[in-house]
C-alpha cells in the first residue's frame, strides 16, 4: 500500500511531465524547429524560444535549491528572458530543449526520492513539495502560451495529435 507521500509524489510527477490536464510537455515541444521556435507574433512579447529559455532558467533555479545549493537570485526578472527571439542555430535550440527536458526528468526523480515535506536550506518557508509544485505550475502556464503560439502559426497539433486538438 502506498503512503500519502508516495501518492503525492506520483501526482507531482504527473504534473511535471504533463499528464491528465494537458498534453505531455515533451510531446508538445517535440517537433518545434529553429524557425518555429523564433517566430514572433505581433502583439505577443515573446517567441517559443524565449518562453522555453525562461522556463528552463527558473526550473534550473528551483532545482538548484532542491539540491541544497544557493543560486544567485536575479536582480531583475527580465534577466530570466533572453533578448534574442531565436537561438543562434538548430544545435543551440536542440540543446536548450534537451536541457529543459532533462530538468523535468530531474524534478521527477526528486519528487520520487526526497522528503517532500523537508524545508529547503536556502529558501525560507518553502518545502521540496512546494518548489516541485511551482516548477510544474510555471511550466504548465507557459506551455499553454506555447500551444497558443503554435496555433497562431498553424503548427498545432504536433505529430500524433494534441489534446485538446
mmCIF file of C-alpha atoms in Angstrom:
data_model
loop_
_atom_site.group_PDB
_atom_site.id
_atom_site.type_symbol
_atom_site.label_atom_id
_atom_site.label_comp_id
_atom_site.label_asym_id
_atom_site.label_seq_id
_atom_site.Cartn_x
_atom_site.Cartn_y
_atom_site.Cartn_z
ATOM 1 C CA UNK A 1 0.000 0.000 0.000
ATOM 2 C CA UNK A 2 1.323 3.444 -0.928
ATOM 3 C CA UNK A 3 1.852 6.161 1.655
ATOM 4 C CA UNK A 4 0.386 9.658 1.361
ATOM 5 C CA UNK A 5 3.820 10.938 0.336
ATOM 6 C CA UNK A 6 4.028 8.319 -2.417
ATOM 7 C CA UNK A 7 0.585 9.294 -3.728
ATOM 8 C CA UNK A 8 1.542 12.958 -3.635
ATOM 9 C CA UNK A 9 4.888 12.220 -5.308
ATOM 10 C CA UNK A 10 3.081 10.375 -8.093
ATOM 11 C CA UNK A 11 0.738 13.359 -8.570
ATOM 12 C CA UNK A 12 3.702 15.735 -8.684
ATOM 13 C CA UNK A 13 5.391 13.614 -11.349
ATOM 14 C CA UNK A 14 2.206 13.591 -13.421
ATOM 15 C CA UNK A 15 2.024 17.377 -13.142
ATOM 16 C CA UNK A 16 5.699 17.796 -14.022
ATOM 17 C CA UNK A 17 5.538 15.714 -17.202
ATOM 18 C CA UNK A 18 2.073 16.886 -18.202
ATOM 19 C CA UNK A 19 -0.342 14.030 -17.775
ATOM 20 C CA UNK A 20 -4.055 14.317 -17.111
ATOM 21 C CA UNK A 21 -4.800 18.032 -17.519
ATOM 22 C CA UNK A 22 -2.755 18.630 -20.648
ATOM 23 C CA UNK A 23 -0.551 17.107 -23.301
ATOM 24 C CA UNK A 24 2.835 15.919 -22.031
ATOM 25 C CA UNK A 25 5.350 18.749 -22.314
ATOM 26 C CA UNK A 26 7.880 16.664 -24.262
ATOM 27 C CA UNK A 27 5.247 15.832 -26.888
ATOM 28 C CA UNK A 28 4.138 19.463 -27.233
ATOM 29 C CA UNK A 29 7.748 20.537 -27.893
ATOM 30 C CA UNK A 30 8.906 17.526 -29.920
ATOM 31 C CA UNK A 31 8.656 18.934 -33.427
ATOM 32 C CA UNK A 32 9.500 22.609 -32.934
ATOM 33 C CA UNK A 33 12.374 23.532 -35.230
ATOM 34 C CA UNK A 34 14.602 26.601 -35.105
ATOM 35 C CA UNK A 35 12.374 28.642 -37.414
ATOM 36 C CA UNK A 36 9.170 27.973 -35.450
ATOM 37 C CA UNK A 37 10.955 28.498 -32.127
ATOM 38 C CA UNK A 38 11.931 32.022 -33.125
ATOM 39 C CA UNK A 39 8.750 33.055 -34.898
ATOM 40 C CA UNK A 40 7.206 36.182 -33.441
ATOM 41 C CA UNK A 41 3.588 37.258 -33.475
ATOM 42 C CA UNK A 42 2.533 40.896 -33.442
ATOM 43 C CA UNK A 43 1.239 41.807 -30.009
ATOM 44 C CA UNK A 44 2.899 38.843 -28.272
ATOM 45 C CA UNK A 45 6.019 39.846 -26.322
ATOM 46 C CA UNK A 46 7.962 36.600 -26.758
ATOM 47 C CA UNK A 47 8.707 33.669 -29.030
ATOM 48 C CA UNK A 48 8.629 29.964 -28.194
ATOM 49 C CA UNK A 49 12.420 30.079 -27.834
ATOM 50 C CA UNK A 50 12.152 32.873 -25.286
ATOM 51 C CA UNK A 51 9.435 31.007 -23.384
ATOM 52 C CA UNK A 52 11.445 27.771 -23.209
ATOM 53 C CA UNK A 53 14.561 29.722 -22.187
ATOM 54 C CA UNK A 54 12.585 31.438 -19.418
ATOM 55 C CA UNK A 55 11.042 28.139 -18.263
ATOM 56 C CA UNK A 56 14.472 26.499 -18.206
ATOM 57 C CA UNK A 57 16.007 29.413 -16.284
ATOM 58 C CA UNK A 58 13.515 29.177 -13.417
ATOM 59 C CA UNK A 59 13.385 25.397 -13.489
ATOM 60 C CA UNK A 60 17.164 25.272 -13.048
ATOM 61 C CA UNK A 61 16.983 27.924 -10.325
ATOM 62 C CA UNK A 62 14.441 25.868 -8.364
ATOM 63 C CA UNK A 63 16.277 22.575 -8.976
ATOM 64 C CA UNK A 64 19.440 24.150 -7.556
ATOM 65 C CA UNK A 65 17.516 24.952 -4.368
ATOM 66 C CA UNK A 66 16.214 21.390 -4.256
ATOM 67 C CA UNK A 67 19.818 20.143 -4.462
ATOM 68 C CA UNK A 68 20.687 22.309 -1.438
ATOM 69 C CA UNK A 69 22.521 24.941 -3.453
ATOM 70 C CA UNK A 70 22.051 28.688 -3.141
ATOM 71 C CA UNK A 71 21.753 30.104 -6.662
ATOM 72 C CA UNK A 72 22.028 33.839 -7.095
ATOM 73 C CA UNK A 73 18.612 35.416 -7.465
ATOM 74 C CA UNK A 74 18.410 37.762 -10.434
ATOM 75 C CA UNK A 75 18.314 41.446 -9.575
ATOM 76 C CA UNK A 76 15.570 41.928 -12.137
ATOM 77 C CA UNK A 77 13.120 39.360 -13.520
ATOM 78 C CA UNK A 78 13.992 40.465 -17.053
ATOM 79 C CA UNK A 79 17.265 38.543 -16.589
ATOM 80 C CA UNK A 80 15.275 35.323 -16.986
ATOM 81 C CA UNK A 81 14.213 36.282 -20.516
ATOM 82 C CA UNK A 82 16.650 36.228 -23.452
ATOM 83 C CA UNK A 83 16.756 39.363 -25.590
ATOM 84 C CA UNK A 84 17.064 37.467 -28.863
ATOM 85 C CA UNK A 85 13.896 35.842 -30.213
ATOM 86 C CA UNK A 86 15.683 32.782 -31.604
ATOM 87 C CA UNK A 87 18.657 30.579 -30.804
ATOM 88 C CA UNK A 88 21.733 31.142 -32.949
ATOM 89 C CA UNK A 89 21.366 27.741 -34.632
ATOM 90 C CA UNK A 90 19.462 24.446 -34.568
ATOM 91 C CA UNK A 91 22.087 22.781 -32.338
ATOM 92 C CA UNK A 92 21.717 25.509 -29.693
ATOM 93 C CA UNK A 93 17.918 25.259 -29.850
ATOM 94 C CA UNK A 94 18.001 21.469 -29.514
ATOM 95 C CA UNK A 95 20.450 21.746 -26.586
ATOM 96 C CA UNK A 96 18.062 24.109 -24.804
ATOM 97 C CA UNK A 97 15.202 21.657 -25.322
ATOM 98 C CA UNK A 98 17.367 18.766 -24.104
ATOM 99 C CA UNK A 99 18.430 20.736 -21.013
ATOM 100 C CA UNK A 100 14.840 21.690 -20.246
ATOM 101 C CA UNK A 101 13.507 18.131 -20.632
ATOM 102 C CA UNK A 102 16.422 16.765 -18.593
ATOM 103 C CA UNK A 103 15.444 19.228 -15.861
ATOM 104 C CA UNK A 104 11.913 17.827 -15.885
ATOM 105 C CA UNK A 105 13.371 14.310 -15.536
ATOM 106 C CA UNK A 106 15.484 15.529 -12.604
ATOM 107 C CA UNK A 107 12.443 17.121 -10.957
ATOM 108 C CA UNK A 108 10.502 13.857 -11.365
ATOM 109 C CA UNK A 109 13.330 11.872 -9.806
ATOM 110 C CA UNK A 110 13.468 14.293 -6.884
ATOM 111 C CA UNK A 111 9.684 14.042 -6.443
ATOM 112 C CA UNK A 112 10.074 10.270 -6.118
ATOM 113 C CA UNK A 113 13.080 10.275 -3.789
ATOM 114 C CA UNK A 114 13.247 13.313 -1.492
ATOM 115 C CA UNK A 115 11.303 14.020 1.666
ATOM 116 C CA UNK A 116 8.652 16.267 0.157
ATOM 117 C CA UNK A 117 7.921 17.922 3.492
ATOM 118 C CA UNK A 118 11.565 18.870 4.018
ATOM 119 C CA UNK A 119 12.313 22.561 4.389
ATOM 120 C CA UNK A 120 14.823 23.975 1.923
ATOM 121 C CA UNK A 121 18.107 25.216 3.336
ATOM 122 C CA UNK A 122 18.363 28.399 1.279
ATOM 123 C CA UNK A 123 14.675 29.054 0.571
ATOM 124 C CA UNK A 124 12.998 30.033 3.855
ATOM 125 C CA UNK A 125 9.401 28.943 4.286
ATOM 126 C CA UNK A 126 9.452 26.581 1.316
ATOM 127 C CA UNK A 127 9.424 22.788 1.119
ATOM 128 C CA UNK A 128 10.623 20.397 -1.547
ATOM 129 C CA UNK A 129 6.991 19.677 -2.462
ATOM 130 C CA UNK A 130 6.213 23.367 -2.778
ATOM 131 C CA UNK A 131 9.099 24.029 -5.103
ATOM 132 C CA UNK A 132 8.350 20.975 -7.259
ATOM 133 C CA UNK A 133 4.723 22.105 -7.500
ATOM 134 C CA UNK A 134 5.986 25.546 -8.503
ATOM 135 C CA UNK A 135 8.086 24.039 -11.300
ATOM 136 C CA UNK A 136 5.055 22.110 -12.556
ATOM 137 C CA UNK A 137 2.670 25.068 -12.448
ATOM 138 C CA UNK A 138 5.161 27.506 -14.009
ATOM 139 C CA UNK A 139 5.922 25.112 -16.848
ATOM 140 C CA UNK A 140 2.226 24.358 -17.396
ATOM 141 C CA UNK A 141 1.359 28.056 -17.524
ATOM 142 C CA UNK A 142 3.952 28.745 -20.196
ATOM 143 C CA UNK A 143 3.179 25.529 -22.095
ATOM 144 C CA UNK A 144 -0.295 26.944 -22.661
ATOM 145 C CA UNK A 145 1.278 30.025 -24.199
ATOM 146 C CA UNK A 146 3.445 27.838 -26.435
ATOM 147 C CA UNK A 147 0.365 25.965 -27.635
ATOM 148 C CA UNK A 148 -1.351 29.264 -28.490
ATOM 149 C CA UNK A 149 1.730 30.453 -30.410
ATOM 150 C CA UNK A 150 1.786 27.150 -32.295
ATOM 151 C CA UNK A 151 -1.902 27.513 -33.121
ATOM 152 C CA UNK A 152 -1.336 31.057 -34.391
ATOM 153 C CA UNK A 153 1.493 29.728 -36.583
ATOM 154 C CA UNK A 154 -0.713 26.913 -37.927
ATOM 155 C CA UNK A 155 1.634 24.353 -36.327
ATOM 156 C CA UNK A 156 -0.749 22.628 -33.922
ATOM 157 C CA UNK A 157 -1.277 19.828 -33.124
ATOM 158 C CA UNK A 158 2.125 18.138 -33.010
ATOM 159 C CA UNK A 159 2.648 14.801 -34.786
ATOM 160 C CA UNK A 160 0.486 12.180 -33.150
ATOM 161 C CA UNK A 161 -2.131 14.744 -32.177
ATOM 162 C CA UNK A 162 -2.681 17.118 -29.362
ATOM 163 C CA UNK A 163 -5.267 17.241 -26.661
ATOM 164 C CA UNK A 164 -7.286 19.248 -26.937
ATOM 165 C CA UNK A 165 -6.847 19.369 -30.706
#
